[in-house]
Short mmCIF file of C-alpha atoms (C1' of nucleotides) in Angstrom, two decimals:
data_model
loop_
_atom_site.label_atom_id
_atom_site.label_comp_id
_atom_site.label_asym_id
_atom_site.label_seq_id
_atom_site.Cartn_x
_atom_site.Cartn_y
_atom_site.Cartn_z
CA MET A 1 -2.17 -18.24 28.96
CA ALA A 2 -4.88 -18.46 26.32
CA ARG A 3 -8.05 -17.25 27.94
CA GLU A 4 -10.40 -18.44 25.24
CA ARG A 5 -10.30 -19.82 21.74
CA LYS A 6 -12.11 -18.32 18.82
CA ARG A 7 -12.22 -19.84 15.38
CA ILE A 8 -11.44 -17.21 12.80
CA ASP A 9 -11.87 -17.35 9.08
CA THR A 10 -8.65 -15.64 8.06
CA ALA A 11 -10.07 -14.92 4.61
CA ALA A 12 -12.66 -12.68 6.28
CA ILE A 13 -10.00 -10.43 7.82
CA SER A 14 -9.08 -7.29 5.92
CA PRO A 15 -5.41 -6.92 4.90
CA LEU A 16 -5.60 -3.41 6.36
CA THR A 17 -6.31 -4.92 9.76
CA VAL A 18 -3.47 -7.41 9.36
CA ASN A 19 -1.04 -4.65 8.45
CA ARG A 20 -2.00 -2.79 11.58
CA LEU A 21 -1.43 -5.92 13.67
CA SER A 22 2.15 -5.91 12.38
CA ILE A 23 2.54 -2.32 13.46
CA TYR A 24 1.03 -3.02 16.87
CA LEU A 25 3.37 -5.96 17.32
CA ARG A 26 6.41 -3.88 16.45
CA SER A 27 5.33 -1.14 18.85
CA LEU A 28 4.65 -3.59 21.65
CA ARG A 29 8.04 -5.22 21.21
CA ARG A 30 9.57 -1.81 21.71
CA LEU A 31 7.59 -1.35 24.92
CA LEU A 32 8.67 -4.80 26.07
CA GLU A 33 12.32 -3.83 25.65
CA GLU A 34 11.64 -0.72 27.67
CA GLY A 35 10.21 -2.90 30.42
CA VAL A 36 6.60 -1.72 30.13
CA LEU A 37 4.33 -4.45 31.54
CA ARG A 38 0.82 -3.15 30.86
CA ILE A 39 -0.60 -0.55 28.50
CA SER A 40 -4.00 0.86 27.60
CA SER A 41 -5.13 1.28 24.00
CA GLU A 42 -5.20 5.02 24.66
CA ARG A 43 -1.56 5.27 25.72
CA LEU A 44 -0.40 2.87 23.03
CA ALA A 45 -2.16 5.01 20.45
CA ARG A 46 -0.65 8.23 21.74
CA ARG A 47 2.83 6.79 21.92
CA PHE A 48 2.95 5.49 18.33
CA ASN A 49 0.34 7.73 16.81
CA LEU A 50 -2.34 5.19 16.17
CA SER A 51 -6.07 5.26 16.91
CA SER A 52 -7.15 3.76 20.22
CA ALA A 53 -10.61 2.76 18.97
CA GLN A 54 -9.02 1.08 16.00
CA ILE A 55 -6.62 -0.88 18.20
CA ARG A 56 -9.52 -2.16 20.30
CA LYS A 57 -11.63 -3.04 17.26
CA ASP A 58 -8.75 -4.78 15.52
CA LEU A 59 -7.86 -6.88 18.55
CA ALA A 60 -11.48 -7.65 19.38
CA GLN A 61 -11.85 -9.50 16.09
CA PHE A 62 -9.61 -12.21 17.46
CA GLY A 63 -10.78 -12.54 21.03
CA GLU A 64 -10.70 -10.67 24.31
CA PHE A 65 -7.10 -9.66 24.82
CA GLY A 66 -7.42 -7.00 27.48
CA VAL A 67 -8.69 -6.49 31.00
CA ARG A 68 -11.37 -3.86 31.48
CA GLY A 69 -10.28 -1.04 33.67
CA VAL A 70 -6.64 -2.08 33.32
CA GLY A 71 -5.47 -2.47 29.74
CA TYR A 72 -3.38 -5.06 27.91
CA ASP A 73 -0.53 -7.20 29.19
CA VAL A 74 2.33 -6.29 26.87
CA ALA A 75 4.17 -9.63 26.94
CA GLU A 76 0.98 -11.59 26.47
CA LEU A 77 -0.18 -9.43 23.58
CA VAL A 78 3.22 -9.77 21.85
CA GLU A 79 2.89 -13.52 22.22
CA ARG A 80 -0.63 -13.61 20.85
CA LEU A 81 -0.02 -11.27 17.94
CA SER A 82 3.08 -13.23 16.93
CA SER A 83 1.10 -16.43 16.87
CA LEU A 84 -1.80 -14.76 15.06
CA LEU A 85 0.48 -13.46 12.34
CA GLY A 86 2.03 -16.89 11.89
CA LEU A 87 5.41 -15.77 13.24
CA ASP A 88 5.74 -18.74 15.56
CA ARG A 89 7.22 -20.82 12.77
CA THR A 90 9.84 -20.31 10.08
CA HIS A 91 8.76 -19.25 6.61
CA ARG A 92 11.14 -20.18 3.83
CA ILE A 93 11.43 -17.68 0.98
CA ALA A 94 12.58 -18.08 -2.64
CA ILE A 95 13.66 -15.04 -4.66
CA VAL A 96 13.43 -14.96 -8.45
CA GLY A 97 15.54 -12.28 -10.14
CA MET A 98 18.79 -11.43 -8.38
CA GLY A 99 19.21 -7.92 -9.79
CA ASN A 100 19.15 -4.79 -7.66
CA ILE A 101 15.92 -5.49 -5.82
CA GLY A 102 16.38 -9.25 -5.54
CA THR A 103 19.87 -8.79 -4.11
CA ALA A 104 18.69 -6.18 -1.62
CA ILE A 105 15.89 -8.47 -0.45
CA ALA A 106 18.23 -11.46 -0.11
CA ARG A 107 20.45 -9.42 2.20
CA PHE A 108 17.68 -7.56 4.01
CA PRO A 109 17.49 -8.44 7.71
CA ALA A 110 13.67 -8.65 7.84
CA PHE A 111 13.80 -11.50 5.30
CA ASN A 112 16.52 -13.39 7.17
CA SER A 113 15.64 -13.13 10.83
CA GLY A 114 13.01 -14.28 13.23
CA SER A 115 10.38 -16.16 11.28
CA PHE A 116 11.74 -15.65 7.78
CA LEU A 117 14.60 -17.22 5.92
CA VAL A 118 15.73 -16.88 2.32
CA VAL A 119 16.48 -20.41 1.09
CA ALA A 120 16.85 -19.97 -2.67
CA GLY A 121 17.66 -17.36 -5.31
CA PHE A 122 17.26 -17.64 -9.08
CA ASP A 123 18.41 -15.69 -12.11
CA ASN A 124 18.81 -16.13 -15.86
CA ASP A 125 22.11 -14.29 -16.14
CA PRO A 126 25.04 -16.78 -16.36
CA GLU A 127 27.22 -14.11 -14.71
CA ARG A 128 25.14 -14.37 -11.56
CA ILE A 129 24.50 -18.11 -11.46
CA GLY A 130 26.79 -19.79 -8.95
CA ARG A 131 27.57 -16.58 -7.10
CA ARG A 132 26.72 -16.30 -3.42
CA ILE A 133 24.33 -13.41 -2.65
CA GLY A 134 23.27 -12.99 0.95
CA PRO A 135 22.46 -16.43 2.32
CA VAL A 136 22.03 -18.21 -1.04
CA VAL A 137 23.96 -19.38 -4.07
CA VAL A 138 22.19 -18.19 -7.21
CA ARG A 139 20.71 -20.93 -9.37
CA SER A 140 19.41 -20.97 -12.91
CA THR A 141 15.75 -20.07 -13.35
CA GLY A 142 15.42 -23.30 -15.28
CA GLU A 143 15.83 -25.21 -12.02
CA LEU A 144 13.19 -23.11 -10.28
CA VAL A 145 10.33 -25.60 -9.93
CA ASP A 146 12.42 -28.55 -8.77
CA ALA A 147 14.64 -26.49 -6.52
CA ILE A 148 11.72 -24.80 -4.77
CA ARG A 149 9.97 -28.13 -4.25
CA GLU A 150 13.14 -29.40 -2.57
CA THR A 151 13.47 -26.40 -0.26
CA GLY A 152 9.76 -26.37 0.58
CA ALA A 153 9.56 -22.56 0.28
CA ARG A 154 5.98 -21.28 0.51
CA ILE A 155 6.74 -17.59 -0.02
CA GLY A 156 8.17 -16.25 -3.27
CA VAL A 157 9.62 -12.88 -4.22
CA ILE A 158 9.36 -11.81 -7.86
CA ALA A 159 12.03 -9.28 -8.82
CA VAL A 160 12.24 -9.81 -12.57
CA PRO A 161 11.27 -7.51 -15.48
CA ALA A 162 7.57 -7.08 -16.25
CA ASP A 163 7.55 -9.37 -19.27
CA ALA A 164 8.90 -12.33 -17.29
CA ALA A 165 6.71 -11.85 -14.24
CA LEU A 166 3.66 -13.82 -15.37
CA TRP A 167 5.76 -16.80 -16.40
CA VAL A 168 7.64 -16.75 -13.10
CA PHE A 169 4.39 -16.45 -11.16
CA ALA A 170 3.00 -19.55 -12.87
CA ARG A 171 6.20 -21.52 -12.13
CA LEU A 172 6.17 -20.47 -8.48
CA ALA A 173 2.56 -21.56 -8.06
CA GLU A 174 3.40 -24.84 -9.79
CA ALA A 175 6.26 -25.36 -7.35
CA GLY A 176 3.94 -24.99 -4.37
CA VAL A 177 4.52 -21.36 -3.44
CA ARG A 178 1.38 -19.99 -1.78
CA ALA A 179 2.23 -16.31 -1.33
CA VAL A 180 4.16 -13.90 -3.51
CA LEU A 181 5.67 -10.47 -2.99
CA ASN A 182 5.80 -8.97 -6.48
CA PHE A 183 8.17 -6.11 -7.33
CA ALA A 184 7.71 -6.39 -11.10
CA PRO A 185 5.92 -3.39 -12.64
CA ILE A 186 2.82 -5.36 -13.55
CA ALA A 187 -0.12 -6.08 -11.24
CA LEU A 188 -0.42 -9.81 -10.59
CA SER A 189 -3.73 -11.06 -9.19
CA THR A 190 -4.21 -13.40 -6.29
CA THR A 191 -5.40 -16.83 -7.40
CA ALA A 192 -6.96 -19.71 -5.50
CA GLU A 193 -3.52 -21.26 -4.99
CA CYS A 194 -1.38 -18.20 -4.52
CA ARG A 195 -1.89 -14.85 -2.80
CA VAL A 196 -0.11 -11.83 -4.27
CA LYS A 197 1.09 -8.62 -2.68
CA ASN A 198 2.19 -6.13 -5.34
CA VAL A 199 4.83 -3.57 -4.40
CA ASP A 200 5.17 -1.12 -7.25
CA LEU A 201 7.96 1.36 -6.59
CA ARG A 202 7.29 3.33 -9.75
CA VAL A 203 3.69 3.88 -8.68
CA HIS A 204 4.84 5.09 -5.27
CA LEU A 205 7.28 7.48 -6.88
CA GLU A 206 4.66 8.86 -9.26
CA GLU A 207 2.29 9.36 -6.34
CA LEU A 208 4.90 11.59 -4.71
CA ALA A 209 5.46 13.44 -7.99
CA PHE A 210 1.73 14.13 -8.29
CA PHE A 211 1.46 15.69 -4.85
CA LEU A 212 4.62 17.78 -5.23
CA GLU A 213 3.63 21.41 -5.51
CA ARG A 214 3.16 22.43 -9.13
CA PRO A 215 5.39 25.09 -10.70
CA GLU A 216 2.25 26.99 -11.85
CA GLY A 217 0.33 26.37 -8.64
CA GLY A 218 -2.48 24.14 -9.87
CA VAL A 219 -3.13 21.24 -12.18
CA GLY A 220 -3.93 22.21 -15.71
CA VAL A 221 -5.47 19.42 -17.74
CA MET B 1 -4.85 19.48 -27.81
CA ALA B 2 -6.16 20.51 -24.42
CA ARG B 3 -9.91 20.71 -24.74
CA GLU B 4 -10.60 22.48 -21.51
CA ARG B 5 -8.82 23.49 -18.35
CA LYS B 6 -10.03 22.61 -14.92
CA ARG B 7 -8.44 23.86 -11.72
CA ILE B 8 -7.94 20.97 -9.37
CA ASP B 9 -7.06 21.00 -5.71
CA THR B 10 -4.53 18.18 -5.70
CA ALA B 11 -4.90 17.78 -1.93
CA ALA B 12 -8.53 16.73 -2.51
CA ILE B 13 -7.52 13.79 -4.72
CA SER B 14 -7.21 10.42 -3.04
CA PRO B 15 -3.82 8.70 -3.26
CA LEU B 16 -5.71 5.60 -4.36
CA THR B 17 -6.91 7.48 -7.42
CA VAL B 18 -3.41 8.75 -8.16
CA ASN B 19 -1.98 5.24 -7.91
CA ARG B 20 -4.53 4.06 -10.43
CA LEU B 21 -3.60 6.90 -12.78
CA SER B 22 -0.04 5.52 -12.76
CA ILE B 23 -1.36 2.11 -13.67
CA TYR B 24 -3.54 3.53 -16.44
CA LEU B 25 -0.59 5.45 -17.82
CA ARG B 26 1.60 2.37 -17.87
CA SER B 27 -1.12 0.36 -19.59
CA LEU B 28 -1.76 3.07 -22.17
CA ARG B 29 1.95 3.33 -22.98
CA ARG B 30 1.89 -0.36 -23.70
CA LEU B 31 -1.05 0.13 -26.07
CA LEU B 32 0.74 3.03 -27.71
CA GLU B 33 3.72 0.78 -28.46
CA GLU B 34 1.33 -1.73 -29.96
CA GLY B 35 -0.04 0.99 -32.22
CA VAL B 36 -3.53 1.16 -30.68
CA LEU B 37 -4.98 4.60 -31.40
CA ARG B 38 -8.29 4.59 -29.55
CA ILE B 39 -9.68 2.54 -26.69
CA SER B 40 -12.87 2.39 -24.63
CA SER B 41 -12.81 2.17 -20.84
CA GLU B 42 -14.43 -1.23 -21.19
CA ARG B 43 -11.69 -2.71 -23.38
CA LEU B 44 -8.92 -1.06 -21.37
CA ALA B 45 -10.39 -2.58 -18.23
CA ARG B 46 -10.66 -6.05 -19.75
CA ARG B 47 -7.15 -5.94 -21.14
CA PHE B 48 -5.40 -4.98 -17.89
CA ASN B 49 -7.97 -6.23 -15.43
CA LEU B 50 -9.20 -2.96 -14.13
CA SER B 51 -12.73 -1.64 -13.60
CA SER B 52 -14.23 0.37 -16.45
CA ALA B 53 -16.48 2.45 -14.20
CA GLN B 54 -13.50 3.25 -12.03
CA ILE B 55 -11.43 4.35 -15.00
CA ARG B 56 -14.18 6.72 -16.11
CA LYS B 57 -14.72 8.11 -12.61
CA ASP B 58 -11.01 8.58 -12.03
CA LEU B 59 -10.45 10.42 -15.29
CA ALA B 60 -13.61 12.49 -14.93
CA GLN B 61 -12.18 14.14 -11.84
CA PHE B 62 -9.70 15.95 -14.03
CA GLY B 63 -11.78 16.90 -17.05
CA GLU B 64 -13.46 15.34 -20.04
CA PHE B 65 -10.87 13.13 -21.64
CA GLY B 66 -12.96 10.94 -23.87
CA VAL B 67 -15.38 11.13 -26.74
CA ARG B 68 -18.85 9.68 -26.14
CA GLY B 69 -19.65 6.80 -28.41
CA VAL B 70 -15.96 6.45 -29.33
CA GLY B 71 -13.64 6.16 -26.35
CA TYR B 72 -10.29 7.70 -25.48
CA ASP B 73 -7.46 8.75 -27.79
CA VAL B 74 -4.53 6.73 -26.49
CA ALA B 75 -1.76 9.19 -27.37
CA GLU B 76 -3.67 12.15 -26.00
CA LEU B 77 -4.50 10.36 -22.76
CA VAL B 78 -0.85 9.36 -22.27
CA GLU B 79 0.09 12.99 -22.74
CA ARG B 80 -2.52 14.25 -20.31
CA LEU B 81 -1.85 11.67 -17.61
CA SER B 82 1.89 12.32 -17.81
CA SER B 83 1.35 15.99 -17.30
CA LEU B 84 -1.19 15.37 -14.55
CA LEU B 85 1.23 13.16 -12.64
CA GLY B 86 3.96 15.78 -12.98
CA LEU B 87 6.06 13.63 -15.27
CA ASP B 88 6.67 16.42 -17.76
CA ARG B 89 9.62 17.65 -15.76
CA THR B 90 12.61 16.04 -14.05
CA HIS B 91 12.43 15.22 -10.35
CA ARG B 92 15.76 15.05 -8.55
CA ILE B 93 16.03 12.42 -5.84
CA ALA B 94 18.36 12.16 -2.83
CA ILE B 95 18.87 8.82 -1.07
CA VAL B 96 19.89 8.56 2.57
CA GLY B 97 21.33 5.22 3.64
CA MET B 98 23.27 3.35 0.95
CA GLY B 99 22.85 -0.14 2.38
CA ASN B 100 20.95 -2.89 0.59
CA ILE B 101 17.79 -0.96 -0.14
CA GLY B 102 19.45 2.40 -0.80
CA THR B 103 21.85 0.81 -3.25
CA ALA B 104 19.07 -1.05 -5.05
CA ILE B 105 17.08 2.17 -5.38
CA ALA B 106 20.09 4.12 -6.66
CA ARG B 107 20.54 1.57 -9.44
CA PHE B 108 16.85 0.95 -10.12
CA PRO B 109 15.78 2.08 -13.59
CA ALA B 110 12.48 3.66 -12.48
CA PHE B 111 14.46 6.09 -10.31
CA ASN B 112 16.90 7.00 -13.08
CA SER B 113 14.83 7.31 -16.21
CA GLY B 114 12.14 9.48 -17.68
CA SER B 115 11.20 12.06 -15.10
CA PHE B 116 13.34 10.87 -12.22
CA LEU B 117 17.02 11.18 -11.50
CA VAL B 118 19.06 10.22 -8.45
CA VAL B 119 21.38 13.15 -7.75
CA ALA B 120 22.79 12.39 -4.32
CA GLY B 121 23.39 9.50 -1.93
CA PHE B 122 24.42 9.65 1.74
CA ASP B 123 25.70 7.24 4.34
CA ASN B 124 27.45 7.26 7.70
CA ASP B 125 29.74 4.33 7.02
CA PRO B 126 33.28 5.57 6.10
CA GLU B 127 33.67 2.41 4.00
CA ARG B 128 30.91 3.61 1.69
CA ILE B 129 31.68 7.32 1.58
CA GLY B 130 33.45 8.23 -1.65
CA ARG B 131 32.38 5.06 -3.44
CA ARG B 132 30.33 5.35 -6.60
CA ILE B 133 26.94 3.57 -6.38
CA GLY B 134 24.71 3.80 -9.41
CA PRO B 135 24.76 7.39 -10.64
CA VAL B 136 26.14 8.97 -7.45
CA VAL B 137 29.24 9.18 -5.29
CA VAL B 138 28.28 8.52 -1.67
CA ARG B 139 28.70 11.46 0.68
CA SER B 140 28.75 11.73 4.44
CA THR B 141 25.36 12.17 6.12
CA GLY B 142 26.88 15.18 7.84
CA GLU B 143 26.85 17.03 4.52
CA LEU B 144 23.22 16.15 3.88
CA VAL B 145 21.50 19.50 4.34
CA ASP B 146 24.01 21.58 2.38
CA ALA B 147 24.46 19.01 -0.37
CA ILE B 148 20.73 18.61 -0.94
CA ARG B 149 20.24 22.36 -1.06
CA GLU B 150 22.89 22.50 -3.76
CA THR B 151 21.36 19.76 -5.86
CA GLY B 152 17.82 21.11 -5.42
CA ALA B 153 16.38 17.62 -4.85
CA ARG B 154 12.72 17.72 -3.82
CA ILE B 155 12.24 13.98 -3.33
CA GLY B 156 14.06 12.00 -0.66
CA VAL B 157 14.42 8.29 -0.03
CA ILE B 158 14.99 7.15 3.56
CA ALA B 159 16.74 3.76 3.73
CA VAL B 160 18.35 3.96 7.17
CA PRO B 161 17.64 1.97 10.37
CA ALA B 162 14.50 2.84 12.34
CA ASP B 163 16.30 4.78 15.06
CA ALA B 164 17.89 7.18 12.55
CA ALA B 165 14.78 7.74 10.42
CA LEU B 166 13.22 10.59 12.38
CA TRP B 167 16.46 12.53 12.47
CA VAL B 168 17.00 12.02 8.75
CA PHE B 169 13.42 13.04 8.01
CA ALA B 170 13.89 16.31 9.89
CA ARG B 171 17.15 17.06 8.01
CA LEU B 172 15.54 16.33 4.65
CA ALA B 173 12.63 18.66 5.38
CA GLU B 174 15.13 21.29 6.53
CA ALA B 175 17.01 20.92 3.25
CA GLY B 176 13.87 21.61 1.23
CA VAL B 177 12.78 18.07 0.38
CA ARG B 178 8.99 18.02 -0.04
CA ALA B 179 8.26 14.32 -0.53
CA VAL B 180 9.78 11.24 1.03
CA LEU B 181 9.70 7.54 0.27
CA ASN B 182 10.42 5.87 3.61
CA PHE B 183 11.74 2.30 3.80
CA ALA B 184 12.69 2.48 7.47
CA PRO B 185 10.55 0.26 9.70
CA ILE B 186 8.84 3.13 11.47
CA ALA B 187 5.77 4.99 10.22
CA LEU B 188 6.64 8.62 9.48
CA SER B 189 3.74 11.06 9.17
CA THR B 190 3.22 13.60 6.45
CA THR B 191 3.79 17.16 7.68
CA ALA B 192 2.83 20.51 6.23
CA GLU B 193 6.23 20.74 4.52
CA CYS B 194 6.84 17.16 3.54
CA ARG B 195 4.62 14.34 2.31
CA VAL B 196 5.57 10.79 3.29
CA LYS B 197 4.94 7.47 1.60
CA ASN B 198 5.87 4.60 3.90
CA VAL B 199 6.95 1.33 2.31
CA ASP B 200 7.29 -1.25 5.03
CA LEU B 201 8.61 -4.52 3.65
CA ARG B 202 8.36 -6.31 6.96
CA VAL B 203 4.67 -5.45 7.20
CA HIS B 204 4.11 -6.78 3.67
CA LEU B 205 5.90 -9.99 4.54
CA GLU B 206 3.92 -10.46 7.73
CA GLU B 207 0.70 -9.90 5.80
CA LEU B 208 1.64 -12.81 3.55
CA ALA B 209 2.54 -14.94 6.57
CA PHE B 210 -0.86 -14.26 8.13
CA PHE B 211 -2.80 -15.42 5.09
CA LEU B 212 -0.67 -18.51 4.53
CA GLU B 213 -2.75 -21.54 5.35
CA ARG B 214 -2.34 -22.55 8.97
CA PRO B 215 -0.83 -25.91 9.90
CA GLU B 216 -3.86 -26.68 12.12
CA GLY B 217 -6.36 -25.23 9.70
CA GLY B 218 -7.62 -22.23 11.67
CA VAL B 219 -6.42 -19.45 13.89
CA GLY B 220 -6.43 -20.28 17.54
CA VAL B 221 -6.09 -17.24 19.77
"C1'" DT C 1 -13.58 3.63 38.92
"C1'" DC C 2 -11.52 3.00 34.45
"C1'" DA C 3 -10.52 1.00 30.08
"C1'" DT C 4 -12.30 -2.62 27.22
"C1'" DG C 5 -15.42 -4.31 23.75
"C1'" DT C 6 -19.11 -2.99 20.64
"C1'" DG C 7 -23.42 -1.32 18.34
"C1'" DA C 8 -24.46 2.73 15.80
"C1'" DA C 9 -23.13 6.71 13.11
"C1'" DG C 10 -20.23 8.71 9.85
"C1'" DC C 11 -17.15 8.77 6.00
"C1'" DA C 12 -14.73 7.05 1.94
"C1'" DG C 13 -14.27 4.36 -1.95
"C1'" DT C 14 -16.45 1.38 -5.43
"C1'" DT C 15 -20.03 -0.26 -8.39
"C1'" DC C 16 -24.32 0.32 -10.70
"C1'" DA C 17 -27.19 1.98 -14.14
"C1'" DC C 18 -28.56 5.29 -17.19
"C1'" DA C 19 -29.04 10.14 -19.08
"C1'" DG C 20 -26.65 12.69 -22.41
"C1'" DC C 21 -23.87 13.44 -26.22
"C1'" DG C 22 -20.94 12.61 -30.34
"C1'" DC D 1 -26.10 3.41 -31.83
"C1'" DG D 2 -22.20 3.28 -28.43
"C1'" DC D 3 -19.54 4.97 -24.89
"C1'" DT D 4 -18.69 8.61 -21.76
"C1'" DG D 5 -19.67 11.08 -17.61
"C1'" DT D 6 -22.28 10.95 -13.32
"C1'" DG D 7 -25.91 10.78 -9.58
"C1'" DA D 8 -27.48 7.22 -6.65
"C1'" DA D 9 -26.93 2.84 -4.26
"C1'" DC D 10 -23.90 0.05 -2.00
"C1'" DT D 11 -20.01 -1.75 0.44
"C1'" DG D 12 -16.45 -1.46 3.65
"C1'" DC D 13 -13.60 0.97 6.82
"C1'" DT D 14 -13.08 4.29 10.68
"C1'" DT D 15 -14.63 6.94 14.51
"C1'" DC D 16 -17.80 7.80 18.14
"C1'" DA D 17 -19.81 7.07 22.47
"C1'" DC D 18 -21.32 4.23 25.99
"C1'" DA D 19 -22.87 -0.15 28.29
"C1'" DT D 20 -20.26 -3.71 30.35
"C1'" DG D 21 -17.43 -5.90 33.51
"C1'" DA D 22 -12.92 -6.51 36.03
#
DNA sequence: TCATGTGAAGCAGTTCACAGCG
DNA sequence: CGCTGTGAACTGCTTCACATGA
């Protein structure tokens, strides 16, 4: 199946490209369900409003996936993108902070299907400790480092208040977590040991507020 | 207080800039609490690891906020950024889909404090309709258009499955919603009537999976 | 022939470095 | 003097357009 191998330095790939690969994969899976066997970058782009040149450039970074004059084999591309994205194994996830966001994440299908599995949840609140939320029984944050080492989770989710986030981040890194999805309203920075993806809902909301038409019809400063 | 007025075409401002304004505002509020009166772009940048040149460039798009040789007045800048971001009025929010994510959003402080207020929540599931979640009583999705018109919400949150998202988006636009935060795993596009911000948790998760170190130590394609 | 893969061009966003002003 | 505000340089991402090869 693999036509050639190409060594890729993942660090050299832009996150923007990787995000698009996810989108391509999702789109292709849809086509697969519909029974589409082959597709050109042009038709794929039109169908899911993407850019055909971008699709070709993105894929070309990782090898030659298509056949000139024909297009891409849908099943093969799904296979290759899955493997590229690291979805051919199971990633165990630990969630810290089982409030609104933490609870939603614990129960969210994308975090508990296919290649992802929530294996631990932590909170400070004695009310929550011991309760089952989604697939996990909530444990005390005090147990975090040991418990995560036991589970072998490599992905962490931070869903605690801003003032606790830095402390939690340090504990997660200490416990061997190598990637973090951070929902706390403070920008954490990727370190040598641990990559961070910040998701700041307040910032998103304020972006929308900014672009909402102004009552006076212009921005006065 | 306002030193000069400058008409700005908001459509010409990059979302990236707007997102940074949110971050600056949050940082400055923190300084305000600490009693800091004046700050230079350099010290602000060091404190919150930002870029000082970027801060100056971003602010300069909207007027002259600082004093040369001195820096910025913290209280004044907080005031100006708040107004710039449209946070000097209350934005009413409607949520469609009161599952895990919708529920978390309804209860999330950032969506129910300061300038934002959740005023309506909708779901199809008869089990959920009539139940109180956060500040709202869940209504049937069938009532969506009329109910949103009544409340006057201009911001919508889509937290429904992918196959319902397009339909919901059309109804929201019809009801007068002008900005949407979309959590459904399908990329909606901004239209003339309604701006979209897609937040795709699965894509974020797959990004982290991609950059996780590979078992074999390289990407084979 | 037809669609990929790809240099080259174009555009956007960031950083530099300093003139200008309080 | 010190820090802002800003043109100019730079970096990186996207789009174009076509040579290449099944």
